[in-house]
PDB file of C-alpha atoms in Angstrom:
ATOM      1  CA  MET A   1     -21.415  -6.533  -2.273  1.00 85.00           C
ATOM      2  CA  ALA A   2     -21.503  -3.961  -5.058  1.00 91.00           C
ATOM      3  CA  THR A   3     -19.081  -5.817  -7.341  1.00 89.00           C
ATOM      4  CA  ASN A   4     -20.976  -9.073  -7.045  1.00 88.00           C
ATOM      5  CA  ALA A   5     -24.260  -7.226  -7.611  1.00 91.00           C
ATOM      6  CA  LEU A   6     -22.674  -5.687 -10.710  1.00 91.00           C
ATOM      7  CA  LYS A   7     -22.465  -9.119 -12.309  1.00 89.00           C
ATOM      8  CA  ALA A   8     -26.193  -9.615 -11.706  1.00 91.00           C
ATOM      9  CA  THR A   9     -27.152  -6.268 -13.318  1.00 94.00           C
ATOM     10  CA  ASP A  10     -26.885  -7.796 -16.806  1.00 93.00           C
ATOM     11  CA  GLY A  11     -25.422  -4.578 -18.195  1.00 93.00           C
ATOM     12  CA  PHE A  12     -27.556  -2.395 -15.903  1.00 95.00           C
ATOM     13  CA  THR A  13     -30.743  -3.790 -17.455  1.00 96.00           C
ATOM     14  CA  ARG A  14     -32.015  -5.235 -14.146  1.00 96.00           C
ATOM     15  CA  LEU A  15     -33.210  -2.577 -11.696  1.00 96.00           C
ATOM     16  CA  GLY A  16     -32.740  -4.351  -8.343  1.00 95.00           C
ATOM     17  CA  PRO A  17     -29.116  -5.453  -8.779  1.00 95.00           C
ATOM     18  CA  SER A  18     -28.306  -2.120 -10.493  1.00 96.00           C
ATOM     19  CA  ALA A  19     -29.612  -0.141  -7.515  1.00 97.00           C
ATOM     20  CA  LEU A  20     -27.701  -2.418  -5.136  1.00 96.00           C
ATOM     21  CA  ALA A  21     -24.473  -1.957  -7.100  1.00 95.00           C
ATOM     22  CA  ILE A  22     -24.806   1.837  -7.238  1.00 96.00           C
ATOM     23  CA  ALA A  23     -25.732   2.096  -3.555  1.00 97.00           C
ATOM     24  CA  GLY A  24     -22.949  -0.303  -2.612  1.00 94.00           C
ATOM     25  CA  TYR A  25     -20.285   1.665  -4.461  1.00 94.00           C
ATOM     26  CA  GLY A  26     -21.621   4.925  -3.004  1.00 96.00           C
ATOM     27  CA  GLY A  27     -21.439   3.471   0.500  1.00 95.00           C
ATOM     28  CA  ALA A  28     -17.964   2.082  -0.119  1.00 91.00           C
ATOM     29  CA  PHE A  29     -16.612   5.441  -1.290  1.00 92.00           C
ATOM     30  CA  PHE A  30     -18.254   7.170   1.669  1.00 96.00           C
ATOM     31  CA  CYS A  31     -16.597   4.741   4.092  1.00 92.00           C
ATOM     32  CA  LEU A  32     -13.266   5.127   2.305  1.00 91.00           C
ATOM     33  CA  ALA A  33     -13.540   8.909   2.630  1.00 94.00           C
ATOM     34  CA  LEU A  34     -14.158   8.533   6.361  1.00 94.00           C
ATOM     35  CA  ALA A  35     -11.170   6.202   6.717  1.00 91.00           C
ATOM     36  CA  LEU A  36      -8.943   8.723   4.946  1.00 93.00           C
ATOM     37  CA  ARG A  37      -9.414  11.084   7.891  1.00 95.00           C
ATOM     38  CA  SER A  38      -7.030   8.943   9.934  1.00 92.00           C
ATOM     39  CA  ILE A  39      -5.260   6.550   7.542  1.00 87.00           C
ATOM     40  CA  PRO A  40      -2.779   7.521   4.811  1.00 87.00           C
ATOM     41  CA  VAL A  41      -4.342   7.266   1.350  1.00 88.00           C
ATOM     42  CA  GLY A  42      -1.904   4.606   0.104  1.00 82.00           C
ATOM     43  CA  ALA A  43      -2.521   2.324   3.054  1.00 83.00           C
ATOM     44  CA  ALA A  44      -6.284   2.877   3.001  1.00 86.00           C
ATOM     45  CA  TYR A  45      -6.556   2.084  -0.689  1.00 83.00           C
ATOM     46  CA  ALA A  46      -4.303  -0.964  -0.376  1.00 82.00           C
ATOM     47  CA  ILE A  47      -6.434  -2.321   2.464  1.00 83.00           C
ATOM     48  CA  TRP A  48      -9.649  -1.556   0.587  1.00 85.00           C
ATOM     49  CA  ALA A  49      -8.414  -3.211  -2.597  1.00 84.00           C
ATOM     50  CA  GLY A  50      -6.887  -6.240  -0.879  1.00 83.00           C
ATOM     51  CA  VAL A  51      -9.872  -6.961   1.325  1.00 85.00           C
ATOM     52  CA  GLY A  52     -12.188  -6.312  -1.616  1.00 88.00           C
ATOM     53  CA  ILE A  53     -10.383  -8.833  -3.815  1.00 87.00           C
ATOM     54  CA  ALA A  54     -10.568 -11.517  -1.156  1.00 86.00           C
ATOM     55  CA  LEU A  55     -14.232 -10.903  -0.286  1.00 89.00           C
ATOM     56  CA  VAL A  56     -15.376 -10.665  -3.916  1.00 90.00           C
ATOM     57  CA  ALA A  57     -13.600 -13.949  -4.696  1.00 90.00           C
ATOM     58  CA  LEU A  58     -15.190 -15.606  -1.656  1.00 90.00           C
ATOM     59  CA  VAL A  59     -18.714 -14.422  -2.489  1.00 92.00           C
ATOM     60  CA  ALA A  60     -18.263 -15.298  -6.182  1.00 90.00           C
ATOM     61  CA  ALA A  61     -17.172 -18.819  -5.208  1.00 92.00           C
ATOM     62  CA  VAL A  62     -20.292 -19.296  -3.085  1.00 94.00           C
ATOM     63  CA  VAL A  63     -22.913 -17.453  -5.142  1.00 91.00           C
ATOM     64  CA  TYR A  64     -21.710 -17.972  -8.730  1.00 91.00           C
ATOM     65  CA  ARG A  65     -19.691 -21.182  -8.205  1.00 94.00           C
ATOM     66  CA  GLU A  66     -16.597 -19.401  -9.582  1.00 92.00           C
ATOM     67  CA  VAL A  67     -14.035 -21.283  -7.504  1.00 93.00           C
ATOM     68  CA  PRO A  68     -10.529 -19.827  -7.960  1.00 92.00           C
ATOM     69  CA  ASP A  69      -7.743 -22.165  -9.063  1.00 93.00           C
ATOM     70  CA  LEU A  70      -4.376 -22.505  -7.306  1.00 95.00           C
ATOM     71  CA  PRO A  71      -2.530 -19.744  -9.233  1.00 95.00           C
ATOM     72  CA  THR A  72      -5.404 -17.348  -8.503  1.00 91.00           C
ATOM     73  CA  LEU A  73      -5.332 -18.216  -4.801  1.00 91.00           C
ATOM     74  CA  LEU A  74      -1.553 -17.743  -4.714  1.00 94.00           C
ATOM     75  CA  GLY A  75      -1.877 -14.371  -6.418  1.00 91.00           C
ATOM     76  CA  MET A  76      -4.537 -13.256  -3.953  1.00 88.00           C
ATOM     77  CA  GLY A  77      -2.318 -14.452  -1.121  1.00 89.00           C
ATOM     78  CA  LEU A  78       0.499 -12.265  -2.425  1.00 91.00           C
ATOM     79  CA  ILE A  79      -1.853  -9.297  -2.610  1.00 86.00           C
ATOM     80  CA  VAL A  80      -2.970  -9.869   0.994  1.00 83.00           C
ATOM     81  CA  ALA A  81       0.665 -10.161   2.087  1.00 87.00           C
ATOM     82  CA  GLY A  82       1.422  -6.858   0.357  1.00 85.00           C
ATOM     83  CA  VAL A  83      -1.524  -5.200   2.068  1.00 80.00           C
ATOM     84  CA  VAL A  84      -0.277  -6.432   5.439  1.00 80.00           C
ATOM     85  CA  LEU A  85       3.211  -5.050   4.745  1.00 84.00           C
ATOM     86  CA  ILE A  86       1.835  -1.687   3.654  1.00 79.00           C
ATOM     87  CA  SER A  87      -0.450  -1.525   6.681  1.00 74.00           C
ATOM     88  CA  LEU A  88       2.386  -2.300   9.069  1.00 78.00           C
ATOM     89  CA  SER A  89       4.631   0.360   7.568  1.00 78.00           C
ATOM     90  CA  ALA A  90       1.907   3.049   7.377  1.00 62.00           C
ATOM     91  CA  ASN A  91       2.319   4.055  11.020  1.00 59.00           C
TER      92      ASN A  91
END
C-alpha cells in the first residue's frame, strides 16, 4: 500500500498520498517489529520483502497498468522460492 501510494505522492507534493505512504510505512515497520518477537530477523525480513515485491507488482499492474514482462515474473518467482526456502529452514 505504502509503496504504491509513494508513486502517487509526486515527490511528496500531494498531501493525501504522502500521508498514506508515511502511515503505511509506519504501520509496516510496527507489524515487522511485532513479528520479530517470534520470527528470526532474517526470515521475517525475507518474507516481508518477498511478499512486498509480489503485492506491489500486482497492485502496480492493476492500478498503474505496469504489467511485468516474462523476465520480471521469473525473477519474482525466484525471489518467492527463496523466501519459501528461508522460511522452511528458519525453524
